[in-house]
Each structure stands twice: as structure tokens, then as C-alpha cells.
Amino acid sequence: MFTKEESAGKIGTSRASMNRCGKTNAAKGVHRHYNEYKDFHSREIEAHVCASFMDMCEMVKIEEDEMDKFGYYYCQFPSCGLVFSTKQTQKRHERQFHPNGNFDAPPIEQEITTRFEEDFMFNYHQVKLMFGLILMAFEDAVKEGDGQQLFEIYKLFLLLYKANGHTKYAYATLLYLDKICSIFSEYEANRLKWNWFYNNHGGKGKDIPLDLKKEHQNKQLKKMWRALGPNLNEKNAARLAGTLDSVECIMQSVDKDCKVIERKSHRAVPKKEQAVYQIVKDSTIKKVFTNTPGREGHPSFSNFRSNLLPCMDYRDLHRWMRDNISNWKSIYLANLDS
């Protein structure tokens, strides 16, 4: 949606930022290098948050030269001498009381005459920021083990899946929501909503998805299968798979008795600050978060709309949801009656 190979030469696009930040592995795609792509996406959204805030505060660069050692800003008009706590209030004062000074005044007349024209470059970065914040909220809900927040986010994901043609994901998400709201009992619905997370070491914000824990167990199971050597067959493989949880508990108990401290580690991400700084610099130079009516977008995203759901047909969505719910009603209620 936001990455195209032909946009690599246009500063400000995601593909160009991958090259300029040295995140070249991320350019190979999310399916081939998931971790690298995820790291780049996180850095890009952090940079977009910083760049949009800088635009709101009318900052032109990260390091402000006009701030004194106490963190205050002075009016640049020679005989004024007023002091302000934020850059934004300083700029507002200068435009209001010193309009003839050498300051950057916004083109008010131009905004009025061209306010109905779209800024496609602004649309591209605005939608990318919105989408990134949604993913950040999703990751935060997983880390905190917040099943209710995850439930609310999946409602939005349902629309995103349906609008972008991912019908299987949309179907599974709608079924998940319907099970919680109407199909399952209160006890079963509560388990489905909250049984998504795993925390092995304790602590706040350190949960991982339950399916990631299952991947760790699959890795351990494959080691056990390889240890069987020529005795590996379907029967022995199934027996080992059934003992996986018990073996894991025994290993943890032995480690505890022997006072073996498991080393806690995380995947290191090199040059995080440099990547964020580079993207912020490119964004501020291009003024991507300054709405300039009539500005053309990036050539690869020339007519980018300012809506995350530009192709959503809400009548079709309602009909699709109604038909699926009707089908599930005949399936699940029939099973309950029997």
C-alpha cells in the first residue's frame, strides 16, 4: 500500500527511506524479512510522529538554536524582548504583532482560494501515519495483555481487511467478533478474548503472542524429533508432541533447582536513532506534513486518497456481514440444540 519498487528514487517514500537509512533487507519485503521490515516500519512511524509534531510546532529542525539554556524562546524582533515557553507561541506572537518582520507568514489568501484542492503528498504521509499508529496500538495491546483493547482494534482491522480485498482475514475476524458477542457463552467468550498472550518472565509490558510461544515450542519439538534419529516415525513423533508441555515443565524445574538463571535477551536493532533522524530530516525538508493545497504527490502515489478505506462499499459490507451471520446462526445454533 505504501511501498513500491519504482518509488525508491523519491525522497519521502517508504522505499526511499529504506535505502537512506541502510535498512536494505526491509526492501526485500515483509514475507522474506519480517523482522527487518517490522523494525523499519517502527522507526518510520516514530519519525513521522516527530515530524508531524515539529510541523504543528512550526519547528524546522530537531535541534533548536533559538532556545536559551533555560529552555525558553525569545521573540526575534529586535526591540520586543518577550519570552515564550514554546516555539509555537513564539511564532504565533511574531505573526500577530510583527507581521512586517522577516518571518515566515502563512499564505492566507492562497489557502482560501485553493482550499478545495487536495495535497496528495500530504495524504500519503497522513494515511501512513494513521496506519502506523493503529499497528502500534495493536502491538501495545499484545505487550500489555489487554484483550479488550485487542478486541476493539480487530473491529477496525475487519474494515481494513474487507476494503483491501483480504476476504479470508475479514471472514476470520468477523467470526471472532461474532463468537464473542453472540455465539459463545460468557465464559467461553471471555477465554477467547483474553487467551491470546503469554508471559514467561513476568513484568508489565512483556507479554508475547500465544502463537509466538507455540513457535518456540515447535522449535523445541523439532530438536526432540531429530534426537530420535532412525527411530523417528509417525507414532513416536506423536508421542513426543504429547509430552512437550510436561518436558518443558521438567526442564524449568531442574533449572530452578540448579539455580540456572535463564538469560533474558532481545533482538538488537542497530542505528535506531540514526534511522529516525534521517527520516525526520527528509520529512521536514519536503514539508510532507504541511497541507499545501494543489501539491502533487509522489509519482508512484500520484492520486493518493486521504482515507484509509477509499474503496469501502458499506452496503456490500452490511450485506456480507448479514449473510455470514445468518449462515453461522444455522450452524452453531443447530449444534447447541442437538
mmCIF file of C-alpha atoms in Angstrom:
data_model
loop_
_atom_site.group_PDB
_atom_site.id
_atom_site.type_symbol
_atom_site.label_atom_id
_atom_site.label_comp_id
_atom_site.label_asym_id
_atom_site.label_seq_id
_atom_site.Cartn_x
_atom_site.Cartn_y
_atom_site.Cartn_z
ATOM 1 C CA MET A 1 0.000 0.000 0.000
ATOM 2 C CA PHE A 2 2.824 2.414 0.861
ATOM 3 C CA THR A 3 5.812 0.671 -0.739
ATOM 4 C CA LYS A 4 6.553 0.349 -4.433
ATOM 5 C CA GLU A 5 9.841 -0.585 -6.039
ATOM 6 C CA GLU A 6 9.659 2.267 -8.553
ATOM 7 C CA SER A 7 9.430 4.841 -5.733
ATOM 8 C CA ALA A 8 12.973 4.117 -4.483
ATOM 9 C CA GLY A 9 14.324 7.325 -6.007
ATOM 10 C CA LYS A 10 11.751 9.671 -4.473
ATOM 11 C CA ILE A 11 12.769 11.035 -1.082
ATOM 12 C CA GLY A 12 9.994 10.718 1.466
ATOM 13 C CA THR A 13 8.550 7.417 0.283
ATOM 14 C CA SER A 14 8.960 4.305 2.389
ATOM 15 C CA ARG A 15 11.051 2.572 -0.264
ATOM 16 C CA ALA A 16 13.475 5.500 -0.479
ATOM 17 C CA SER A 17 13.728 5.727 3.311
ATOM 18 C CA MET A 18 14.788 2.077 3.465
ATOM 19 C CA ASN A 19 17.806 2.868 1.306
ATOM 20 C CA ARG A 20 18.676 6.136 3.030
ATOM 21 C CA CYS A 21 18.533 4.516 6.485
ATOM 22 C CA GLY A 22 20.545 1.474 5.467
ATOM 23 C CA LYS A 23 17.578 -0.864 6.044
ATOM 24 C CA THR A 24 18.085 -2.605 2.721
ATOM 25 C CA ASN A 25 16.905 -6.005 3.958
ATOM 26 C CA ALA A 26 13.500 -4.481 4.669
ATOM 27 C CA ALA A 27 13.243 -3.655 0.965
ATOM 28 C CA LYS A 28 13.011 -7.375 0.201
ATOM 29 C CA GLY A 29 9.512 -7.432 1.621
ATOM 30 C CA VAL A 30 7.654 -8.390 4.754
ATOM 31 C CA HIS A 31 7.290 -12.032 3.679
ATOM 32 C CA ARG A 32 11.032 -12.589 3.218
ATOM 33 C CA HIS A 33 12.463 -10.427 6.024
ATOM 34 C CA TYR A 34 9.702 -9.882 8.542
ATOM 35 C CA ASN A 35 11.858 -8.722 11.466
ATOM 36 C CA GLU A 36 13.818 -6.224 9.378
ATOM 37 C CA TYR A 37 10.642 -4.865 7.797
ATOM 38 C CA LYS A 38 8.964 -4.549 11.190
ATOM 39 C CA ASP A 39 11.978 -2.699 12.611
ATOM 40 C CA PHE A 40 11.992 -0.251 9.724
ATOM 41 C CA HIS A 41 8.257 0.325 9.989
ATOM 42 C CA SER A 42 8.583 1.104 13.703
ATOM 43 C CA ARG A 43 11.380 3.600 13.046
ATOM 44 C CA GLU A 44 9.416 5.214 10.230
ATOM 45 C CA ILE A 45 6.309 5.717 12.356
ATOM 46 C CA GLU A 46 8.374 7.144 15.216
ATOM 47 C CA ALA A 47 9.941 9.559 12.750
ATOM 48 C CA HIS A 48 6.551 10.518 11.319
ATOM 49 C CA VAL A 49 5.223 11.236 14.800
ATOM 50 C CA CYS A 50 8.212 13.504 15.436
ATOM 51 C CA ALA A 51 7.941 15.194 12.031
ATOM 52 C CA SER A 52 4.203 15.854 12.371
ATOM 53 C CA PHE A 53 4.714 17.298 15.855
ATOM 54 C CA MET A 54 7.516 19.506 14.539
ATOM 55 C CA ASP A 55 5.211 20.781 11.816
ATOM 56 C CA MET A 56 2.498 21.535 14.366
ATOM 57 C CA CYS A 57 5.006 23.476 16.490
ATOM 58 C CA GLU A 58 6.499 25.125 13.382
ATOM 59 C CA MET A 59 9.930 23.680 14.040
ATOM 60 C CA VAL A 60 12.244 23.464 11.049
ATOM 61 C CA LYS A 61 14.882 21.186 12.565
ATOM 62 C CA ILE A 62 15.290 18.891 15.533
ATOM 63 C CA GLU A 63 17.982 20.954 17.233
ATOM 64 C CA GLU A 64 16.563 24.375 18.007
ATOM 65 C CA ASP A 65 19.132 27.175 18.020
ATOM 66 C CA GLU A 66 16.763 29.865 19.334
ATOM 67 C CA MET A 67 16.220 28.203 22.701
ATOM 68 C CA ASP A 68 18.279 29.537 25.583
ATOM 69 C CA LYS A 69 19.917 27.390 28.254
ATOM 70 C CA PHE A 70 16.761 27.549 30.387
ATOM 71 C CA GLY A 71 14.544 26.233 27.574
ATOM 72 C CA TYR A 72 12.808 29.497 26.608
ATOM 73 C CA TYR A 73 12.306 31.156 23.223
ATOM 74 C CA TYR A 74 12.833 34.860 22.544
ATOM 75 C CA CYS A 75 10.952 36.955 20.032
ATOM 76 C CA GLN A 76 13.233 37.581 17.059
ATOM 77 C CA PHE A 77 12.043 41.158 16.614
ATOM 78 C CA PRO A 78 14.939 43.348 17.892
ATOM 79 C CA SER A 79 13.030 45.693 20.206
ATOM 80 C CA CYS A 80 10.450 43.233 21.546
ATOM 81 C CA GLY A 81 12.233 41.105 24.139
ATOM 82 C CA LEU A 82 9.263 38.898 25.069
ATOM 83 C CA VAL A 83 9.976 35.338 26.191
ATOM 84 C CA PHE A 84 7.877 32.245 25.400
ATOM 85 C CA SER A 85 7.843 28.707 26.734
ATOM 86 C CA THR A 86 7.168 27.016 23.375
ATOM 87 C CA LYS A 87 8.213 27.572 19.795
ATOM 88 C CA GLN A 88 4.597 27.594 18.676
ATOM 89 C CA THR A 89 3.593 30.523 20.893
ATOM 90 C CA GLN A 90 6.682 32.432 19.770
ATOM 91 C CA LYS A 91 5.767 32.024 16.097
ATOM 92 C CA ARG A 92 2.151 32.969 16.765
ATOM 93 C CA HIS A 93 3.250 36.141 18.558
ATOM 94 C CA GLU A 94 5.594 37.122 15.731
ATOM 95 C CA ARG A 95 2.897 36.711 13.083
ATOM 96 C CA GLN A 96 0.336 38.658 15.119
ATOM 97 C CA PHE A 97 2.397 41.578 16.424
ATOM 98 C CA HIS A 98 5.272 41.760 13.940
ATOM 99 C CA PRO A 99 3.686 40.948 10.566
ATOM 100 C CA ASN A 100 6.219 43.085 8.695
ATOM 101 C CA GLY A 101 9.219 41.301 10.128
ATOM 102 C CA ASN A 102 11.300 38.794 8.206
ATOM 103 C CA PHE A 103 9.328 35.826 9.417
ATOM 104 C CA ASP A 104 7.555 33.061 7.578
ATOM 105 C CA ALA A 105 3.923 34.151 7.365
ATOM 106 C CA PRO A 106 1.422 31.619 6.030
ATOM 107 C CA PRO A 107 -0.098 32.430 2.611
ATOM 108 C CA ILE A 108 -3.627 33.057 3.874
ATOM 109 C CA GLU A 109 -5.090 34.218 0.566
ATOM 110 C CA GLN A 110 -3.679 31.212 -1.263
ATOM 111 C CA GLU A 111 -5.180 28.856 1.304
ATOM 112 C CA ILE A 112 -8.601 30.433 0.825
ATOM 113 C CA THR A 113 -8.505 30.254 -2.952
ATOM 114 C CA THR A 114 -7.158 26.700 -3.165
ATOM 115 C CA ARG A 115 -8.617 25.078 -0.075
ATOM 116 C CA PHE A 116 -10.691 22.619 -2.120
ATOM 117 C CA GLU A 117 -7.649 21.195 -3.911
ATOM 118 C CA GLU A 118 -6.054 18.102 -2.462
ATOM 119 C CA ASP A 119 -2.451 17.711 -1.386
ATOM 120 C CA PHE A 120 -1.616 14.166 -2.467
ATOM 121 C CA MET A 121 1.811 14.139 -0.834
ATOM 122 C CA PHE A 122 0.242 15.179 2.464
ATOM 123 C CA ASN A 123 -2.426 12.496 2.012
ATOM 124 C CA TYR A 124 0.197 9.784 1.530
ATOM 125 C CA HIS A 125 2.101 10.577 4.707
ATOM 126 C CA GLN A 126 -1.005 11.309 6.758
ATOM 127 C CA VAL A 127 -2.578 7.939 5.922
ATOM 128 C CA LYS A 128 0.736 6.181 6.512
ATOM 129 C CA LEU A 129 0.940 7.781 9.956
ATOM 130 C CA MET A 130 -2.629 6.750 10.778
ATOM 131 C CA PHE A 131 -1.991 3.168 9.702
ATOM 132 C CA GLY A 132 1.251 3.035 11.670
ATOM 133 C CA LEU A 133 -0.419 4.287 14.837
ATOM 134 C CA ILE A 134 -3.043 1.547 14.501
ATOM 135 C CA LEU A 135 -0.305 -1.089 14.311
ATOM 136 C CA MET A 136 1.481 0.474 17.279
ATOM 137 C CA ALA A 137 -1.757 0.286 19.271
ATOM 138 C CA PHE A 138 -2.091 -3.378 18.297
ATOM 139 C CA GLU A 139 1.463 -4.199 19.401
ATOM 140 C CA ASP A 140 0.979 -2.289 22.641
ATOM 141 C CA ALA A 141 -2.218 -4.231 23.398
ATOM 142 C CA VAL A 142 -0.334 -7.507 22.914
ATOM 143 C CA LYS A 143 2.580 -6.447 25.123
ATOM 144 C CA GLU A 144 0.215 -5.357 27.888
ATOM 145 C CA GLY A 145 -2.003 -8.438 27.554
ATOM 146 C CA ASP A 146 -5.043 -6.229 27.001
ATOM 147 C CA GLY A 147 -7.659 -8.480 25.427
ATOM 148 C CA GLN A 148 -10.371 -5.823 25.475
ATOM 149 C CA GLN A 149 -8.233 -3.324 23.578
ATOM 150 C CA LEU A 150 -7.291 -6.029 21.084
ATOM 151 C CA PHE A 151 -10.981 -6.779 20.604
ATOM 152 C CA GLU A 152 -11.663 -3.127 19.776
ATOM 153 C CA ILE A 153 -8.740 -2.939 17.339
ATOM 154 C CA TYR A 154 -9.949 -6.031 15.491
ATOM 155 C CA LYS A 155 -13.170 -4.178 14.697
ATOM 156 C CA LEU A 156 -11.108 -1.690 12.716
ATOM 157 C CA PHE A 157 -8.998 -4.451 11.184
ATOM 158 C CA LEU A 158 -12.201 -6.020 9.876
ATOM 159 C CA LEU A 159 -12.851 -2.907 7.788
ATOM 160 C CA LEU A 160 -9.244 -2.737 6.591
ATOM 161 C CA TYR A 161 -9.255 -6.385 5.514
ATOM 162 C CA LYS A 162 -12.570 -6.063 3.692
ATOM 163 C CA ALA A 163 -11.677 -2.792 1.966
ATOM 164 C CA ASN A 164 -8.372 -4.172 0.657
ATOM 165 C CA GLY A 165 -9.741 -7.473 -0.615
ATOM 166 C CA HIS A 166 -8.376 -9.780 2.114
ATOM 167 C CA THR A 167 -11.616 -11.724 2.374
ATOM 168 C CA LYS A 168 -10.241 -14.706 4.322
ATOM 169 C CA TYR A 169 -8.812 -12.469 7.051
ATOM 170 C CA ALA A 170 -12.039 -10.462 7.096
ATOM 171 C CA TYR A 171 -14.080 -13.666 7.413
ATOM 172 C CA ALA A 172 -11.959 -14.969 10.309
ATOM 173 C CA THR A 173 -12.083 -11.601 12.088
ATOM 174 C CA LEU A 174 -15.850 -11.318 11.751
ATOM 175 C CA LEU A 175 -16.269 -14.855 13.079
ATOM 176 C CA TYR A 176 -14.026 -14.000 16.049
ATOM 177 C CA LEU A 177 -16.124 -10.924 16.856
ATOM 178 C CA ASP A 178 -19.384 -12.808 16.412
ATOM 179 C CA LYS A 179 -18.278 -15.635 18.694
ATOM 180 C CA ILE A 180 -17.503 -13.186 21.482
ATOM 181 C CA CYS A 181 -20.642 -11.099 21.039
ATOM 182 C CA SER A 182 -23.310 -13.740 20.445
ATOM 183 C CA ILE A 183 -22.274 -17.334 19.723
ATOM 184 C CA PHE A 184 -20.195 -18.352 22.740
ATOM 185 C CA SER A 185 -21.273 -18.362 26.346
ATOM 186 C CA GLU A 186 -19.957 -15.630 28.606
ATOM 187 C CA TYR A 187 -17.265 -17.943 29.989
ATOM 188 C CA GLU A 188 -16.106 -19.127 26.558
ATOM 189 C CA ALA A 189 -16.200 -15.610 25.121
ATOM 190 C CA ASN A 190 -14.083 -14.315 27.988
ATOM 191 C CA ARG A 191 -11.495 -17.045 27.393
ATOM 192 C CA LEU A 192 -11.409 -16.312 23.670
ATOM 193 C CA LYS A 193 -10.946 -12.600 24.291
ATOM 194 C CA TRP A 194 -8.152 -12.852 26.848
ATOM 195 C CA ASN A 195 -6.344 -16.092 26.000
ATOM 196 C CA TRP A 196 -4.037 -14.549 23.394
ATOM 197 C CA PHE A 197 -0.912 -13.828 25.410
ATOM 198 C CA TYR A 198 1.965 -15.494 27.231
ATOM 199 C CA ASN A 199 4.370 -14.071 29.786
ATOM 200 C CA ASN A 200 7.210 -16.316 30.900
ATOM 201 C CA HIS A 201 9.325 -13.886 32.926
ATOM 202 C CA GLY A 202 6.689 -11.622 34.462
ATOM 203 C CA GLY A 203 6.678 -7.856 34.397
ATOM 204 C CA LYS A 204 4.467 -5.272 32.769
ATOM 205 C CA GLY A 205 4.518 -4.839 29.035
ATOM 206 C CA LYS A 206 6.449 -8.068 28.438
ATOM 207 C CA ASP A 207 3.747 -10.323 27.042
ATOM 208 C CA ILE A 208 4.191 -12.076 23.718
ATOM 209 C CA PRO A 209 1.532 -13.512 21.396
ATOM 210 C CA LEU A 210 0.477 -17.026 22.246
ATOM 211 C CA ASP A 211 1.195 -18.226 18.711
ATOM 212 C CA LEU A 212 4.792 -16.990 19.070
ATOM 213 C CA LYS A 213 5.099 -19.143 22.185
ATOM 214 C CA LYS A 214 3.795 -22.057 20.135
ATOM 215 C CA GLU A 215 6.502 -21.405 17.533
ATOM 216 C CA HIS A 216 9.104 -21.642 20.297
ATOM 217 C CA GLN A 217 7.619 -24.979 21.342
ATOM 218 C CA ASN A 218 7.659 -26.196 17.748
ATOM 219 C CA LYS A 219 11.368 -25.432 17.592
ATOM 220 C CA GLN A 220 11.956 -27.475 20.745
ATOM 221 C CA LEU A 221 9.831 -30.301 19.370
ATOM 222 C CA LYS A 222 11.884 -30.469 16.174
ATOM 223 C CA LYS A 223 15.038 -30.832 18.264
ATOM 224 C CA MET A 224 13.448 -33.757 20.076
ATOM 225 C CA TRP A 225 12.460 -35.351 16.780
ATOM 226 C CA ARG A 226 15.991 -35.043 15.432
ATOM 227 C CA ALA A 227 17.292 -36.755 18.566
ATOM 228 C CA LEU A 228 15.252 -39.855 17.693
ATOM 229 C CA GLY A 229 17.425 -40.479 14.666
ATOM 230 C CA PRO A 230 16.365 -43.639 12.781
ATOM 231 C CA ASN A 231 13.581 -44.283 15.320
ATOM 232 C CA LEU A 232 11.585 -41.322 14.031
ATOM 233 C CA ASN A 233 8.178 -42.360 12.772
ATOM 234 C CA GLU A 234 4.650 -41.024 12.984
ATOM 235 C CA LYS A 235 3.831 -42.864 16.210
ATOM 236 C CA ASN A 236 6.954 -41.738 18.096
ATOM 237 C CA ALA A 237 6.607 -38.195 16.765
ATOM 238 C CA ALA A 238 3.038 -38.014 18.089
ATOM 239 C CA ARG A 239 4.117 -39.359 21.491
ATOM 240 C CA LEU A 240 6.823 -36.720 21.816
ATOM 241 C CA ALA A 241 4.421 -33.972 20.778
ATOM 242 C CA GLY A 242 2.054 -35.044 23.552
ATOM 243 C CA THR A 243 4.792 -34.757 26.175
ATOM 244 C CA LEU A 244 6.042 -31.324 25.105
ATOM 245 C CA ASP A 245 4.373 -29.330 27.892
ATOM 246 C CA SER A 246 5.466 -31.835 30.540
ATOM 247 C CA VAL A 247 9.055 -31.835 29.288
ATOM 248 C CA GLU A 248 9.094 -28.053 29.379
ATOM 249 C CA CYS A 249 7.876 -28.021 32.989
ATOM 250 C CA ILE A 250 10.505 -30.595 33.998
ATOM 251 C CA MET A 251 13.293 -28.590 32.367
ATOM 252 C CA GLN A 252 12.168 -25.410 34.120
ATOM 253 C CA SER A 253 12.006 -27.251 37.453
ATOM 254 C CA VAL A 254 15.514 -28.664 37.027
ATOM 255 C CA ASP A 255 16.866 -25.234 36.080
ATOM 256 C CA LYS A 256 15.250 -23.766 39.179
ATOM 257 C CA ASP A 257 16.698 -26.452 41.471
ATOM 258 C CA CYS A 258 20.152 -25.973 39.957
ATOM 259 C CA LYS A 259 19.765 -22.181 40.166
ATOM 260 C CA VAL A 260 20.352 -21.827 36.462
ATOM 261 C CA ILE A 261 19.335 -18.309 35.523
ATOM 262 C CA GLU A 262 17.906 -18.065 32.050
ATOM 263 C CA ARG A 263 19.498 -15.261 30.115
ATOM 264 C CA LYS A 264 16.920 -12.707 29.064
ATOM 265 C CA SER A 265 17.640 -11.241 25.685
ATOM 266 C CA HIS A 266 16.012 -9.279 22.932
ATOM 267 C CA ARG A 267 16.744 -8.719 19.315
ATOM 268 C CA ALA A 268 19.135 -5.795 18.906
ATOM 269 C CA VAL A 269 18.187 -3.129 16.394
ATOM 270 C CA PRO A 270 21.225 -1.187 15.143
ATOM 271 C CA LYS A 271 21.173 2.527 14.355
ATOM 272 C CA LYS A 272 17.685 3.234 15.662
ATOM 273 C CA GLU A 273 18.309 6.911 16.369
ATOM 274 C CA GLN A 274 20.113 7.479 13.074
ATOM 275 C CA ALA A 275 17.222 5.987 11.113
ATOM 276 C CA VAL A 276 14.634 8.123 12.893
ATOM 277 C CA TYR A 277 16.764 11.243 12.464
ATOM 278 C CA GLN A 278 17.213 10.626 8.733
ATOM 279 C CA ILE A 279 13.501 10.130 8.086
ATOM 280 C CA VAL A 280 12.601 13.192 10.170
ATOM 281 C CA LYS A 281 15.117 15.250 8.226
ATOM 282 C CA ASP A 282 13.727 14.115 4.870
ATOM 283 C CA SER A 283 10.151 14.739 6.007
ATOM 284 C CA THR A 284 10.844 18.263 7.238
ATOM 285 C CA ILE A 285 12.768 19.211 4.100
ATOM 286 C CA LYS A 286 9.901 18.039 1.896
ATOM 287 C CA LYS A 287 7.328 19.509 4.352
ATOM 288 C CA VAL A 288 5.213 16.406 3.956
ATOM 289 C CA PHE A 289 3.003 17.223 6.955
ATOM 290 C CA THR A 290 2.281 20.767 5.804
ATOM 291 C CA ASN A 291 -1.010 20.723 3.936
ATOM 292 C CA THR A 292 -0.328 22.556 0.680
ATOM 293 C CA PRO A 293 -3.467 22.503 -1.499
ATOM 294 C CA GLY A 294 -2.767 21.607 -5.100
ATOM 295 C CA ARG A 295 0.601 19.951 -4.446
ATOM 296 C CA GLU A 296 1.337 16.870 -6.497
ATOM 297 C CA GLY A 297 2.101 13.605 -4.770
ATOM 298 C CA HIS A 298 4.982 11.230 -5.247
ATOM 299 C CA PRO A 299 4.926 9.914 -8.847
ATOM 300 C CA SER A 300 4.244 6.361 -7.681
ATOM 301 C CA PHE A 301 1.401 7.601 -5.453
ATOM 302 C CA SER A 302 0.172 10.484 -7.582
ATOM 303 C CA ASN A 303 -3.525 10.331 -6.625
ATOM 304 C CA PHE A 304 -3.299 9.002 -3.091
ATOM 305 C CA ARG A 305 -6.538 9.482 -1.177
ATOM 306 C CA SER A 306 -6.733 10.762 2.385
ATOM 307 C CA ASN A 307 -8.912 7.869 3.532
ATOM 308 C CA LEU A 308 -7.767 4.522 4.903
ATOM 309 C CA LEU A 309 -10.890 2.931 3.425
ATOM 310 C CA PRO A 310 -11.222 4.576 -0.001
ATOM 311 C CA CYS A 311 -12.811 1.577 -1.723
ATOM 312 C CA MET A 312 -15.190 0.526 1.019
ATOM 313 C CA ASP A 313 -18.739 -0.189 -0.145
ATOM 314 C CA TYR A 314 -20.688 -0.065 3.092
ATOM 315 C CA ARG A 315 -23.840 -1.539 1.596
ATOM 316 C CA ASP A 316 -21.853 -4.504 0.344
ATOM 317 C CA LEU A 317 -20.168 -4.764 3.753
ATOM 318 C CA HIS A 318 -23.528 -4.840 5.524
ATOM 319 C CA ARG A 319 -24.881 -7.476 3.140
ATOM 320 C CA TRP A 320 -21.735 -9.600 3.512
ATOM 321 C CA MET A 321 -21.855 -9.434 7.319
ATOM 322 C CA ARG A 322 -25.567 -10.219 7.409
ATOM 323 C CA ASP A 323 -25.197 -13.255 5.137
ATOM 324 C CA ASN A 324 -22.293 -14.689 7.121
ATOM 325 C CA ILE A 325 -24.010 -14.173 10.462
ATOM 326 C CA SER A 326 -27.112 -15.869 9.092
ATOM 327 C CA ASN A 327 -25.058 -18.867 7.961
ATOM 328 C CA TRP A 328 -23.278 -19.149 11.306
ATOM 329 C CA LYS A 329 -26.600 -18.958 13.100
ATOM 330 C CA SER A 330 -27.823 -22.050 11.293
ATOM 331 C CA ILE A 331 -24.556 -23.882 12.065
ATOM 332 C CA TYR A 332 -23.842 -23.003 15.694
ATOM 333 C CA LEU A 333 -27.404 -22.822 16.977
ATOM 334 C CA ALA A 334 -28.137 -26.184 15.371
ATOM 335 C CA ASN A 335 -25.181 -27.672 17.245
ATOM 336 C CA LEU A 336 -26.406 -26.158 20.503
ATOM 337 C CA ASP A 337 -29.915 -27.529 20.012
ATOM 338 C CA SER A 338 -28.577 -31.002 19.304
#
